[in-house]
Amino acid sequence: MIYQEERKRHARSRNYVSESEVCKLESVPLDFGDYHPLKPITVTESKTKKMNRKGSTSSTSSSSSSSLMDPLSSVLDGTDPLSLFAAAADPVTTAPPTDGPRRKRDKDESSAVGSDFEPWSSKRGEILARYTTTEKLSINLYMGSEKGKATTTGSAVSEKVRTRLEELDDLEEGSQKELLNLTQQDYMNRIEELNQSLKDAWSSDQKVKALKIVIQCSKLLSDTTVIQFYPSKFVLITDILDTFGKLVYERILSMCVDNRVSLPDNFPPESVNDTAKETCLNWFFKIASIRELIPRFYVEAAILKCNKFLSKTGISECLPRLTSMIRGIGDPLVAVYARAYLCRVGMEVAPQLKESLNKNFFDFLLTFKQIHGDTVQNQLVVQCVEIPLYLTLYSPAIDWILQCIAYHAPDVLLTEMMERCKKLGNNALLLNSVMSAFRAEFIAARSMDFIGMIKECDESGFPKHLLFRSLGLNLALADPPENDRLQILNEAWKVITKLKNPQDYINCAEVWVEYTCRHFTKREVNTVLADVIKHMTPDRAFEDAYPQLQSIIQKVITYIYDFALLFSVEKFLPFLDMFQKESVRVEVCKCIMESFIKHQQESTKDPVILNALLHICKTMHDSVNALTLEDEKRMLAALINGFIKMVSFGRDFEQQLSFYVEARSMFCNLEPVLVQLIHSVNQLAMETRRVMKGNHSRKTAAFVRACVAFCFITIPSLSSIFTRLNLYLHSGQVALANQCLSQADAFFKAAVSLVPEVPKMISIDGKMRPSDAFLLEFLCNFFSTLLVVPDHPEQGVLFLVRGLLNVIQDYTWEDNSDDKVRIYTNVLHLLSAMTQETFIYHVDKVDSNDTLYGGDSKFLGEINKLSETVVSQILDHLKTLGKEESLKRQSQLALYFFNTILAHGDLRNNRLNQLSVNLWNLAQKHGFADTKTMVKTLEYIKRRSKQPEMSHFTDLALRLPLQSRT
């Protein structure tokens, strides 16, 4: 019965104004008093007392009964999210609860060494990368011995002690294997193997073997046969020493556990049990028996922290003794790195004992002249190492020693140390380390003094340009006295510009460019850039200095972010020409565009800026090829779009359109840019309409048509089909708003003809997804627009709607998809709106079909015929869903169609009324209808029946039974 042919359909007459009034929310005056939603919330503290007796109930007493508890605040414990963000800046309020000793220890340590102290770990990678070698290296590997492993359970204590002493001696009795001719990477791999062997030996309770490995590694630090690799060797070996020190400390600490209660972090030596103390002393005695000075020093320094188990003054007593031990190391390079390691361990375990660190450095000053002694000079001759290169090997160690001493040191101490350095001859190395380690503010305030010291340095030893580089690094962090700034730049640049080696030159220039940009005008910046170009262009030296040149560009645009000023710097664009390598050039262009988008607050039409940035954007665009990743394309497109959005010629709309036309020709390979240009041109057309208040003159009408033509020509070049569909629709709406009716029809026809090309699956974020949902969304938007589109006088009635329906009918839908019916249902919404005497919305100054036809009966008849066709299509589809596996879909669609008739149909028509009843019954027929939904729908019908002219809903409600699922 439900599928019988219905010959007449009627849409109910709508009064949109009165319906809108009825649907408005009732306004109720509110008296807020002192309440304001942005005021802080006062939360009352509620205390609950629970009785322990069985069966008793809990009673609650509130400390404040006058104000109500806010439910949101109770969840947040009285704090809102914004307060939490603010509190995050205060570590005291956000720190988790800890035990007293840990909190006290953290406080003590933070007062001594804070986050402003650069840790050794941050220097480690730089040292390994800088100090490399191509020469062959050698290493001694511990091979182990059988007697070192053979101790039986029943052996006496004296036998065990004897065996362990023999094991220690065994290291010097041929239990080593020397590996020769190792590359640097092989050497590093062997060291890593030793580190792993140490951990394995320790975990398997072979403590003596572990000690042997550490002693053997420490001995390697006395070997300077490949001297330029020594700093990296020091880093690798001390990693093993650190591991050993940590293992020993944790082992002894674990022995202090009493009744499963561990020692507090700041434990007194008295709380350590005798077993732990005896073990600790044994370790120190074993180390004291090591014959050679260097391994004995390093291994004892590695476990320096273990002195905490023995006495309160253990560390403070050991540090001076270890400092004195270093005096016995003859090689000055080996000695200075030993001092660096002692400083490193000292800062970790006792940062407050600065006196020992100071003594360590002053000892170094006393032996500084050894660096230029005959022994060292002879060694350098044998290894063919120049003195400037040799001196740079000291830098990491001296820098670290001075950093430890200078940390939170008073200016008086720093001044005293600087004066001591002045008194030494050939002190360039020390001077460089002083500038690297001391506070930037201290150095900057005495810039002229340091320049004077640099001038007096011997050029043959440590190169002066490195000293000026170190000074420049400080001046980038702190400002010198204002009166000295120009003189400082002149003195530094006199030395820098005379450098012949391009790499030395660019390393210095890179640092001083920041100083120049920071304190001077574009004139000085231009001079510096010109000098860089002059030095780096011959023999294409710039090809080996791209990182430094990129850094210069970054610094320039960091300080000169007014792009009108930046592009007025004469040498800026020629400087960019040095980036010949495409990948580097693109990175620089991206950097410039990011700065422009970040700092440019107002739109611009400056021809200098536009030409320069168009050139930069063109460079980025031309780098795109078939191998370019999608993420890279998106990033480039976003930067170019950011530039396009910032270009505005004000009321000169024709110039604006000309810019967009030029941009289209330049950026045709980036689809997001073309999309942005289409949106920008549409926006330009609407801006023209706004200026003319909708009344176009002949000139503006021609201009708007030119904008529309731009979009119509550009859209087909896009590859994404849904992007094309949506842009056709959007551009058609813009054309309609500007009274370009024939152009709007062309857009809509193009959209209709494109629908059959929509594929079943489309790529979304790299994954294939069904396209039905996207097509449904587009068509619903399209129908909303077609309501106000007037019919073409030379075409039939509703020619666009008919054409679209034909396309939908011929489109191949998925077998299990109901989107076609949902689309047809939305078409009924459209047809119902078209039968109204006045449409629900209009386009200003465009006569829609309600005005053109004026409710003509032939027009309404055509709509009724179209409605009949659509309804029959829906009913036919419902008929196909009669199989058991699709009954649930049938129920949902029947209810969906019922609601459409309820909202848009005139139910005083008997046949339509009967169709709605049949759909209601069909929705419930097989028990798939949601009972709550059906009940609410029926209640809605009953409420509607009480409204004026809706009495027929009462009869309808009586004909709609509710069926239970059973």
Short mmCIF file of C-alpha atoms in Angstrom, two decimals, residues 803-953:
data_model
loop_
_atom_site.label_atom_id
_atom_site.label_comp_id
_atom_site.label_asym_id
_atom_site.label_seq_id
_atom_site.Cartn_x
_atom_site.Cartn_y
_atom_site.Cartn_z
CA GLY A 803 20.15 18.68 -14.93
CA LEU A 804 21.52 17.98 -11.47
CA LEU A 805 18.80 15.36 -10.82
CA ASN A 806 19.65 13.62 -14.07
CA VAL A 807 23.31 13.49 -13.06
CA ILE A 808 22.40 12.10 -9.63
CA GLN A 809 20.15 9.49 -11.25
CA ASP A 810 22.93 8.30 -13.58
CA TYR A 811 25.66 8.36 -10.92
CA THR A 812 26.74 4.89 -9.81
CA TRP A 813 26.22 4.67 -6.06
CA GLU A 814 27.54 2.01 -3.72
CA ASP A 815 25.17 -0.92 -3.25
CA ASN A 816 24.97 -0.47 0.51
CA SER A 817 24.67 3.33 0.36
CA ASP A 818 21.50 5.31 1.03
CA ASP A 819 23.05 8.67 0.12
CA LYS A 820 21.06 8.84 -3.12
CA VAL A 821 17.78 8.76 -1.16
CA ARG A 822 19.09 11.33 1.31
CA ILE A 823 19.95 13.59 -1.62
CA TYR A 824 16.46 13.12 -3.10
CA THR A 825 14.98 13.99 0.28
CA ASN A 826 16.99 17.23 0.30
CA VAL A 827 15.68 17.92 -3.20
CA LEU A 828 12.17 17.75 -1.75
CA HIS A 829 13.20 20.37 0.81
CA LEU A 830 14.34 22.57 -2.09
CA LEU A 831 11.15 22.00 -4.13
CA SER A 832 9.02 22.73 -1.09
CA ALA A 833 10.86 26.03 -0.56
CA MET A 834 10.35 26.88 -4.27
CA THR A 835 6.56 26.63 -3.97
CA GLN A 836 6.41 29.37 -1.37
CA GLU A 837 5.04 32.73 -2.32
CA THR A 838 8.20 34.40 -0.97
CA PHE A 839 11.48 32.53 -0.65
CA ILE A 840 13.19 32.26 2.72
CA TYR A 841 16.24 34.22 1.49
CA HIS A 842 17.33 36.22 -1.56
CA VAL A 843 20.40 37.72 -3.18
CA ASP A 844 20.31 41.50 -3.13
CA LYS A 845 19.33 43.01 -6.50
CA VAL A 846 18.76 39.57 -8.05
CA ASP A 847 15.19 38.51 -8.83
CA SER A 848 14.67 34.87 -7.93
CA ASN A 849 11.95 32.59 -9.30
CA ASP A 850 9.38 33.71 -6.70
CA THR A 851 9.50 37.17 -8.29
CA LEU A 852 9.90 35.97 -11.90
CA TYR A 853 7.00 33.49 -11.83
CA GLY A 854 4.89 35.14 -9.13
CA GLY A 855 3.32 31.86 -8.05
CA ASP A 856 2.28 30.92 -11.60
CA SER A 857 0.26 27.68 -11.67
CA LYS A 858 2.32 26.22 -14.52
CA PHE A 859 5.48 26.79 -12.50
CA LEU A 860 3.94 25.13 -9.45
CA GLY A 861 2.73 22.30 -11.67
CA GLU A 862 6.25 21.68 -12.90
CA ILE A 863 7.46 21.56 -9.31
CA ASN A 864 4.72 19.06 -8.42
CA LYS A 865 5.66 16.82 -11.36
CA LEU A 866 9.29 16.96 -10.31
CA SER A 867 8.28 16.16 -6.74
CA GLU A 868 6.30 13.14 -7.92
CA THR A 869 9.32 11.83 -9.77
CA VAL A 870 11.56 12.29 -6.74
CA VAL A 871 9.06 10.67 -4.36
CA SER A 872 8.65 7.68 -6.65
CA GLN A 873 12.44 7.28 -6.71
CA ILE A 874 12.52 7.30 -2.90
CA LEU A 875 9.68 4.76 -2.64
CA ASP A 876 11.30 2.50 -5.19
CA HIS A 877 14.50 2.51 -3.14
CA LEU A 878 12.56 1.70 0.04
CA LYS A 879 11.03 -1.25 -1.80
CA THR A 880 14.48 -2.63 -2.61
CA LEU A 881 15.34 -2.64 1.11
CA GLY A 882 12.76 -5.30 1.94
CA LYS A 883 15.35 -8.03 2.42
CA GLU A 884 16.19 -9.14 5.92
CA GLU A 885 19.75 -7.80 5.94
CA SER A 886 18.59 -4.28 4.97
CA LEU A 887 15.47 -3.91 7.13
CA LYS A 888 17.24 -1.63 9.61
CA ARG A 889 18.24 0.76 6.79
CA GLN A 890 14.65 0.68 5.52
CA SER A 891 13.37 1.65 8.97
CA GLN A 892 15.81 4.58 9.27
CA LEU A 893 15.06 5.92 5.78
CA ALA A 894 11.30 5.57 6.26
CA LEU A 895 11.47 7.66 9.43
CA TYR A 896 13.77 10.17 7.70
CA PHE A 897 11.30 10.54 4.82
CA PHE A 898 8.41 10.76 7.32
CA ASN A 899 10.10 13.70 9.07
CA THR A 900 10.60 15.41 5.72
CA ILE A 901 6.87 15.17 4.93
CA LEU A 902 6.06 16.30 8.48
CA ALA A 903 8.23 19.40 8.12
CA HIS A 904 7.51 20.40 4.54
CA GLY A 905 4.29 18.65 3.39
CA ASP A 906 0.68 19.82 3.66
CA LEU A 907 -0.81 16.96 5.63
CA ARG A 908 -4.37 18.18 5.04
CA ASN A 909 -3.98 16.38 1.74
CA ASN A 910 -5.46 12.94 2.42
CA ARG A 911 -3.11 10.98 0.23
CA LEU A 912 -0.04 12.69 1.67
CA ASN A 913 -1.45 12.11 5.12
CA GLN A 914 -1.91 8.43 4.35
CA LEU A 915 1.64 8.19 2.94
CA SER A 916 3.05 9.60 6.18
CA VAL A 917 1.08 7.03 8.22
CA ASN A 918 2.36 4.24 6.01
CA LEU A 919 5.95 5.46 6.43
CA TRP A 920 5.46 5.59 10.22
CA ASN A 921 4.23 2.00 10.27
CA LEU A 922 7.03 0.87 7.97
CA ALA A 923 9.61 2.41 10.30
CA GLN A 924 8.29 0.28 13.18
CA LYS A 925 7.27 -2.79 11.21
CA HIS A 926 10.31 -4.98 11.89
CA GLY A 927 11.27 -3.68 15.32
CA PHE A 928 14.29 -1.61 14.26
CA ALA A 929 12.85 1.81 15.17
CA ASP A 930 14.29 3.59 18.19
CA THR A 931 11.43 3.78 20.70
CA LYS A 932 12.66 7.03 22.31
CA THR A 933 12.84 8.73 18.93
CA MET A 934 9.35 7.57 17.98
CA VAL A 935 7.91 8.75 21.32
CA LYS A 936 9.53 12.19 21.02
CA THR A 937 8.33 12.52 17.41
CA LEU A 938 4.78 11.71 18.45
CA GLU A 939 4.94 14.22 21.32
CA TYR A 940 6.15 16.86 18.87
CA ILE A 941 3.15 16.17 16.57
CA LYS A 942 0.77 16.54 19.51
CA ARG A 943 2.35 19.87 20.50
CA ARG A 944 2.08 21.10 16.91
CA SER A 945 -1.61 20.17 16.85
CA LYS A 946 -2.29 22.87 19.47
CA GLN A 947 -0.97 25.65 17.20
CA PRO A 948 -3.30 27.70 14.99
CA GLU A 949 -4.25 26.01 11.69
CA MET A 950 -2.61 22.78 12.82
CA SER A 951 -5.68 20.96 14.14
CA HIS A 952 -5.29 18.26 11.47
CA PHE A 953 -2.21 17.09 13.37
#
